[in-house]
């Protein structure tokens, strides 16, 4: 397949460009659900005249359905996208990047989506879709899945298919730790609830703050209900988490100036699981929080990390150096930046 694609790119480069363009249109319509021509043209950075000609052709082929409210992808279009996915990975050169990152960091699987999440909303959606697909590929009945909060995991929850072949009624979704003081839809409890409902699973919530003082931590852990939920969380077979930039997470947590300075001086570049990591993957600071501990992450059978954007490359590298990831889902911009530094 790779050799055939190389020949096609040499002899028919224009055909390759057309394929990429039409794939991008179908893919964006699928992500959006239903979309007007003007909005689609803006998101794809394409003129409405060019887009109209392409969508008319795709409609004639039975790949798009156009209604008064906008256009949506047909079932035939959805099936074609699935068949095209491995081919597009080759055309965009993503398979080579996936192999390189997987081998360097000793991962089980690497999935790279095209684009840059820092600048493209559709790439963020695609990242969430790939994360959802990775999760569904490993989850099974009776699993406990621990989930962190954040923008990326919220997108994964939205992209989980509500038509999963069979409800996972005996699986459980739980928050990896307490709630960060931010918008409710980005908190782990909300994401856990959405994920569980999407796949017909059960869920439990942890109603405690993410950041605790020592006296509050000890008092809460004495509560039988809290201790029971925390012990349940720590039995998770699967952990799915985002990766944050250290100083961005410091800001979101509204830490005191002294702690901020300590974290900065320690060379922290990444945050995950309430731990701050330097470029070598060493923990340089950790938050006192109820939920998963580092030993629980080491004991989990499957750890899935999801992050995107060129700006996150150093953070992703640091967490990979920590060495507990099994599956990594990232975007092309972050992947190319990581490989460049290698």
Coordinates of C-alpha atoms in Angstrom, one line a residue:
X1 CA 0.0 0.0 0.0
X2 CA 2.8 2.4 0.9
X3 CA 4.6 1.8 -2.4
X4 CA 1.4 2.4 -4.4
X5 CA 0.8 5.7 -2.6
X6 CA 4.4 6.8 -3.3
X7 CA 3.9 6.0 -7.0
X8 CA 0.6 7.9 -7.1
X9 CA 2.1 10.9 -5.4
X10 CA 4.8 11.0 -8.1
X11 CA 2.6 10.4 -11.1
X12 CA -0.6 12.0 -10.0
X13 CA 0.1 14.6 -7.4
X14 CA -3.0 16.6 -8.3
X15 CA -5.2 13.5 -7.6
X16 CA -3.7 13.2 -4.1
X17 CA -4.5 16.9 -3.4
X18 CA -8.1 16.3 -4.6
X19 CA -8.4 13.2 -2.3
X20 CA -7.1 15.2 0.7
X21 CA -9.6 18.0 0.0
X22 CA -12.6 15.8 -0.3
X23 CA -11.6 13.7 2.7
X24 CA -11.3 16.9 4.7
X25 CA -14.8 18.0 3.7
X26 CA -16.4 14.7 4.6
X27 CA -14.5 14.4 7.8
X28 CA -15.4 17.9 9.0
X29 CA -19.1 17.3 8.2
X30 CA -19.0 14.1 10.1
X31 CA -17.5 15.8 13.1
X32 CA -20.0 18.6 13.1
X33 CA -23.1 16.5 12.5
X34 CA -25.0 19.1 10.4
X35 CA -23.4 22.2 9.1
X36 CA -24.1 25.1 6.7
X37 CA -22.0 25.7 3.7
X38 CA -20.7 29.1 4.9
X39 CA -19.6 27.7 8.3
X40 CA -17.9 24.7 6.6
X41 CA -16.0 27.0 4.2
X42 CA -14.7 29.0 7.1
X43 CA -13.6 26.0 9.1
X44 CA -11.8 24.5 6.1
X45 CA -10.3 27.8 4.9
X46 CA -12.0 27.3 1.5
X47 CA -14.0 29.7 -0.7
X48 CA -17.8 29.0 -0.8
X49 CA -17.6 28.7 -4.6
X50 CA -15.0 25.9 -4.5
X51 CA -16.8 24.2 -1.6
X52 CA -20.1 24.3 -3.4
X53 CA -18.6 22.5 -6.4
X54 CA -17.1 19.8 -4.2
X55 CA -20.2 19.3 -2.0
X56 CA -22.4 19.0 -5.1
X57 CA -20.1 16.2 -6.4
X58 CA -20.1 14.5 -3.0
X59 CA -23.9 14.7 -2.9
X60 CA -24.2 13.2 -6.4
X61 CA -22.0 10.3 -5.2
X62 CA -24.4 9.7 -2.3
X63 CA -21.8 10.7 0.3
X64 CA -23.5 13.8 1.6
X65 CA -27.1 14.6 2.3
X66 CA -28.1 18.3 1.9
X67 CA -31.2 19.6 3.7
X68 CA -32.6 23.0 4.3
X69 CA -30.8 23.3 7.7
X70 CA -27.4 22.3 6.2
X71 CA -25.6 19.2 5.1
X72 CA -24.8 15.9 6.9
X73 CA -22.8 12.9 6.1
X74 CA -24.7 9.8 4.7
X75 CA -24.1 6.3 5.9
X76 CA -22.2 5.6 2.7
X77 CA -20.0 8.6 3.4
X78 CA -19.3 7.4 7.0
X79 CA -18.3 3.9 5.7
X80 CA -16.0 5.4 3.1
X81 CA -14.3 7.6 5.7
X82 CA -13.6 4.5 7.8
X83 CA -12.1 2.7 4.8
X84 CA -10.0 5.8 3.9
X85 CA -8.6 6.4 7.4
X86 CA -5.4 4.1 7.0
X87 CA -4.8 5.5 3.5
X88 CA -5.0 9.1 4.7
X89 CA -2.6 8.3 7.5
X90 CA -0.1 7.2 4.8
X91 CA -0.7 10.2 2.6
X92 CA -0.2 12.6 5.5
X93 CA 2.9 10.8 6.7
X94 CA 1.4 10.1 10.1
X95 CA 2.2 6.4 10.2
X96 CA 5.9 7.1 10.1
X97 CA 5.5 9.5 13.0
X98 CA 3.4 7.0 15.0
X99 CA 6.1 4.3 14.6
X100 CA 8.9 6.6 15.6
X101 CA 7.2 7.8 18.8
X102 CA 6.0 4.4 19.7
X103 CA 9.5 2.9 19.4
X104 CA 11.4 5.7 21.2
X105 CA 9.1 5.7 24.2
X106 CA 8.2 2.0 24.3
X107 CA 4.5 2.5 23.9
X108 CA 1.9 -0.1 22.9
X109 CA 0.1 2.2 20.5
X110 CA 0.4 5.7 19.2
X111 CA -2.5 7.5 17.3
X112 CA -1.8 10.8 15.5
X113 CA -4.6 12.9 14.0
X114 CA -3.9 15.6 11.4
X115 CA -3.7 19.3 12.4
X116 CA -2.9 21.4 15.4
X117 CA -5.3 21.7 18.3
X118 CA -3.8 25.0 19.3
X119 CA -5.3 26.6 16.2
X120 CA -8.1 24.3 14.9
X121 CA -11.3 23.4 16.6
X122 CA -11.9 20.5 14.2
X123 CA -8.5 19.0 15.2
X124 CA -9.7 19.1 18.8
X125 CA -12.8 17.3 17.8
X126 CA -10.8 14.8 15.9
X127 CA -8.5 14.3 18.8
X128 CA -11.5 13.6 21.0
X129 CA -12.8 11.1 18.5
X130 CA -9.5 9.3 18.3
X131 CA -9.3 9.2 22.1
X132 CA -12.8 7.7 22.3
X133 CA -11.9 5.1 19.7
X134 CA -8.8 4.1 21.7
X135 CA -10.8 3.8 24.9
X136 CA -13.5 1.6 23.3
X137 CA -10.8 -0.6 21.8
X138 CA -9.6 -1.7 25.3
X139 CA -12.7 -1.4 27.6
X140 CA -14.6 -4.5 28.6
X141 CA -17.3 -5.7 31.0
X142 CA -16.5 -5.3 34.7
X143 CA -13.8 -2.7 34.1
X144 CA -13.2 0.3 36.3
X145 CA -12.1 3.3 34.2
X146 CA -10.6 6.3 36.0
X147 CA -10.9 9.6 34.1
X148 CA -9.2 13.0 34.7
X149 CA -10.8 16.3 34.0
X150 CA -10.0 19.0 31.4
X151 CA -10.9 20.2 28.0
X152 CA -9.5 17.3 26.0
X153 CA -11.2 14.6 28.1
X154 CA -14.5 16.5 27.8
X155 CA -14.2 16.3 24.0
X156 CA -13.4 12.5 24.3
X157 CA -16.7 12.1 26.3
X158 CA -18.6 14.0 23.6
X159 CA -17.2 11.9 20.8
X160 CA -18.0 8.5 22.5
X161 CA -20.6 6.8 20.3
X162 CA -23.9 6.3 22.0
X163 CA -24.5 3.4 19.6
X164 CA -21.7 1.3 21.0
X165 CA -22.6 -2.3 19.9
X166 CA -23.6 -3.5 23.4
X167 CA -24.1 -1.5 26.6
X168 CA -21.3 -1.9 29.1
X169 CA -23.7 -2.2 32.0
X170 CA -21.2 -3.9 34.3
X171 CA -18.4 -1.4 33.7
X172 CA -17.7 1.6 35.9
X173 CA -16.5 5.1 35.2
X174 CA -14.9 7.0 38.1
X175 CA -13.1 10.4 38.5
X176 CA -9.3 10.0 38.9
X177 CA -9.3 12.6 41.7
X178 CA -11.3 15.5 43.1
X179 CA -12.7 18.4 41.1
X180 CA -10.6 21.4 39.9
X181 CA -12.3 24.7 40.6
X182 CA -13.3 25.4 36.9
X183 CA -16.3 25.1 34.6
X184 CA -18.5 22.2 35.6
X185 CA -18.4 20.6 32.1
X186 CA -14.6 20.2 32.4
X187 CA -14.6 18.6 35.8
X188 CA -13.9 14.9 36.1
X189 CA -17.3 14.2 37.7
X190 CA -19.2 15.6 34.8
X191 CA -17.0 13.9 32.2
X192 CA -17.4 10.5 34.0
X193 CA -21.2 10.9 34.0
X194 CA -21.2 11.7 30.3
X195 CA -18.9 8.8 29.3
X196 CA -20.9 6.3 31.4
X197 CA -24.2 7.3 29.9
X198 CA -22.8 7.2 26.3
X199 CA -21.8 3.6 26.6
X200 CA -24.5 2.4 29.0
X201 CA -22.1 1.9 31.9
X202 CA -22.4 2.8 35.6
X203 CA -20.5 5.6 37.4
X204 CA -19.5 6.9 40.8
X205 CA -18.6 10.4 41.7
X206 CA -16.1 12.0 44.1
X207 CA -17.4 15.2 45.6
X208 CA -14.2 16.7 47.1
X209 CA -11.9 19.5 45.9
X210 CA -8.9 18.7 43.8
X211 CA -6.5 20.5 46.2
X212 CA -6.6 19.9 49.9
X213 CA -4.7 21.0 53.0
X214 CA -3.3 18.2 55.1
X215 CA -5.9 18.6 57.9
X216 CA -8.8 18.6 55.3
X217 CA -7.3 15.5 53.6
X218 CA -7.1 13.5 56.8
X219 CA -10.5 14.5 57.9
X220 CA -12.2 13.6 54.6
X221 CA -10.3 10.3 54.4
X222 CA -11.8 9.3 57.8
X223 CA -15.2 9.5 56.3
X224 CA -16.3 5.9 55.4
X225 CA -18.1 6.9 52.2
X226 CA -15.2 8.9 50.9
X227 CA -12.7 6.2 51.8
X228 CA -14.8 3.6 50.0
X229 CA -15.0 5.6 46.8
X230 CA -11.3 6.4 46.8
X231 CA -10.5 2.7 47.3
X232 CA -12.8 1.8 44.4
X233 CA -11.1 4.4 42.2
X234 CA -7.6 3.0 43.0
X235 CA -8.7 -0.4 41.6
X236 CA -9.1 1.1 38.1
X237 CA -7.8 -1.2 35.3
X238 CA -7.9 1.6 32.7
X239 CA -6.8 5.2 33.3
X240 CA -7.5 7.8 30.6
X241 CA -6.0 11.3 31.2
X242 CA -5.0 14.6 29.7
X243 CA -1.6 16.2 29.9
X244 CA -1.3 19.8 31.0
X245 CA 1.3 22.5 30.7
X246 CA 2.8 23.0 34.2
X247 CA 2.4 26.8 34.4
X248 CA -1.1 26.7 32.8
X249 CA -2.2 24.2 35.4
X250 CA -0.7 26.4 38.2
X251 CA -2.8 29.3 36.9
X252 CA -6.0 27.2 36.7
X253 CA -5.4 25.9 40.3
X254 CA -4.8 29.5 41.5
X255 CA -1.8 28.4 43.6
X256 CA -0.2 30.8 46.0
X257 CA 2.9 32.8 44.7
X258 CA 5.4 30.8 46.8
X259 CA 4.2 27.4 45.5
X260 CA 4.2 28.8 41.9
X261 CA 7.8 30.0 42.3
X262 CA 8.8 26.6 43.7
X263 CA 7.2 24.7 40.8
X264 CA 8.8 27.1 38.3
X265 CA 12.3 26.9 39.9
X266 CA 12.0 23.1 39.9
X267 CA 11.8 23.1 36.1
X268 CA 8.3 21.7 35.8
X269 CA 7.0 21.5 32.3
X270 CA 4.0 19.1 32.6
X271 CA 1.2 18.2 34.9
X272 CA -0.8 15.1 35.1
X273 CA -2.6 13.2 37.9
X274 CA -1.9 16.1 40.2
X275 CA 1.9 15.7 39.8
X276 CA 4.3 18.1 38.1
X277 CA 7.1 16.7 36.0
X278 CA 10.3 18.1 34.6
X279 CA 11.7 17.4 31.1
X280 CA 13.2 14.1 32.3
X281 CA 9.9 12.8 33.6
X282 CA 10.8 13.2 37.2
X283 CA 8.2 14.4 39.8
X284 CA 9.2 17.8 41.1
X285 CA 6.0 18.6 43.0
X286 CA 2.7 16.9 43.7
X287 CA -0.6 18.1 45.0
X288 CA -2.2 16.6 48.1
X289 CA -5.4 15.1 46.6
X290 CA -7.8 12.2 47.1
X291 CA -7.9 9.7 44.3
X292 CA -5.2 8.0 42.2
X293 CA -1.7 7.8 43.5
X294 CA 1.4 7.1 41.4
X295 CA 1.5 3.5 42.5
X296 CA -2.0 3.0 41.2
X297 CA -1.0 4.4 37.8
X298 CA 1.9 1.9 37.7
X299 CA -0.4 -1.0 38.6
X300 CA -3.1 -0.1 36.0
X301 CA -3.2 -2.4 33.0
X302 CA -3.9 0.3 30.4
X303 CA -2.9 4.0 30.7
X304 CA -4.2 6.2 27.9
X305 CA -2.7 9.7 27.5
X306 CA -4.4 12.3 25.3
X307 CA -3.1 15.7 24.4
X308 CA -2.6 18.0 21.4
X309 CA -1.2 21.2 20.1
X310 CA 2.4 22.3 19.2
X311 CA 2.6 24.1 22.6
X312 CA 2.1 20.8 24.5
X313 CA 5.1 19.0 22.9
X314 CA 7.4 19.4 25.9
X315 CA 4.7 18.5 28.3
X316 CA 3.8 15.3 26.4
X317 CA 7.5 14.4 26.2
X318 CA 7.9 14.8 30.0
X319 CA 5.0 12.5 30.8
X320 CA 6.2 9.9 28.3
X321 CA 9.6 10.0 30.0
X322 CA 7.7 9.3 33.3
X323 CA 7.1 6.0 31.6
X324 CA 3.7 4.7 32.5
X325 CA 1.8 5.3 29.3
X326 CA 0.6 2.4 27.1
X327 CA -1.5 4.3 24.5
X328 CA -0.8 7.9 23.4
X329 CA -3.3 9.9 21.3
X330 CA -2.0 13.3 20.0
X331 CA -2.1 15.6 17.0
X332 CA 0.3 16.0 14.1
X333 CA 1.7 19.4 15.3
X334 CA 2.7 18.0 18.7
X335 CA 4.0 14.8 17.2
X336 CA 6.3 16.6 14.7
X337 CA 7.6 18.9 17.4
X338 CA 8.4 15.9 19.6
X339 CA 10.2 14.1 16.8
X340 CA 12.1 17.2 15.9
X341 CA 13.5 17.5 19.4
X342 CA 14.4 13.8 19.4

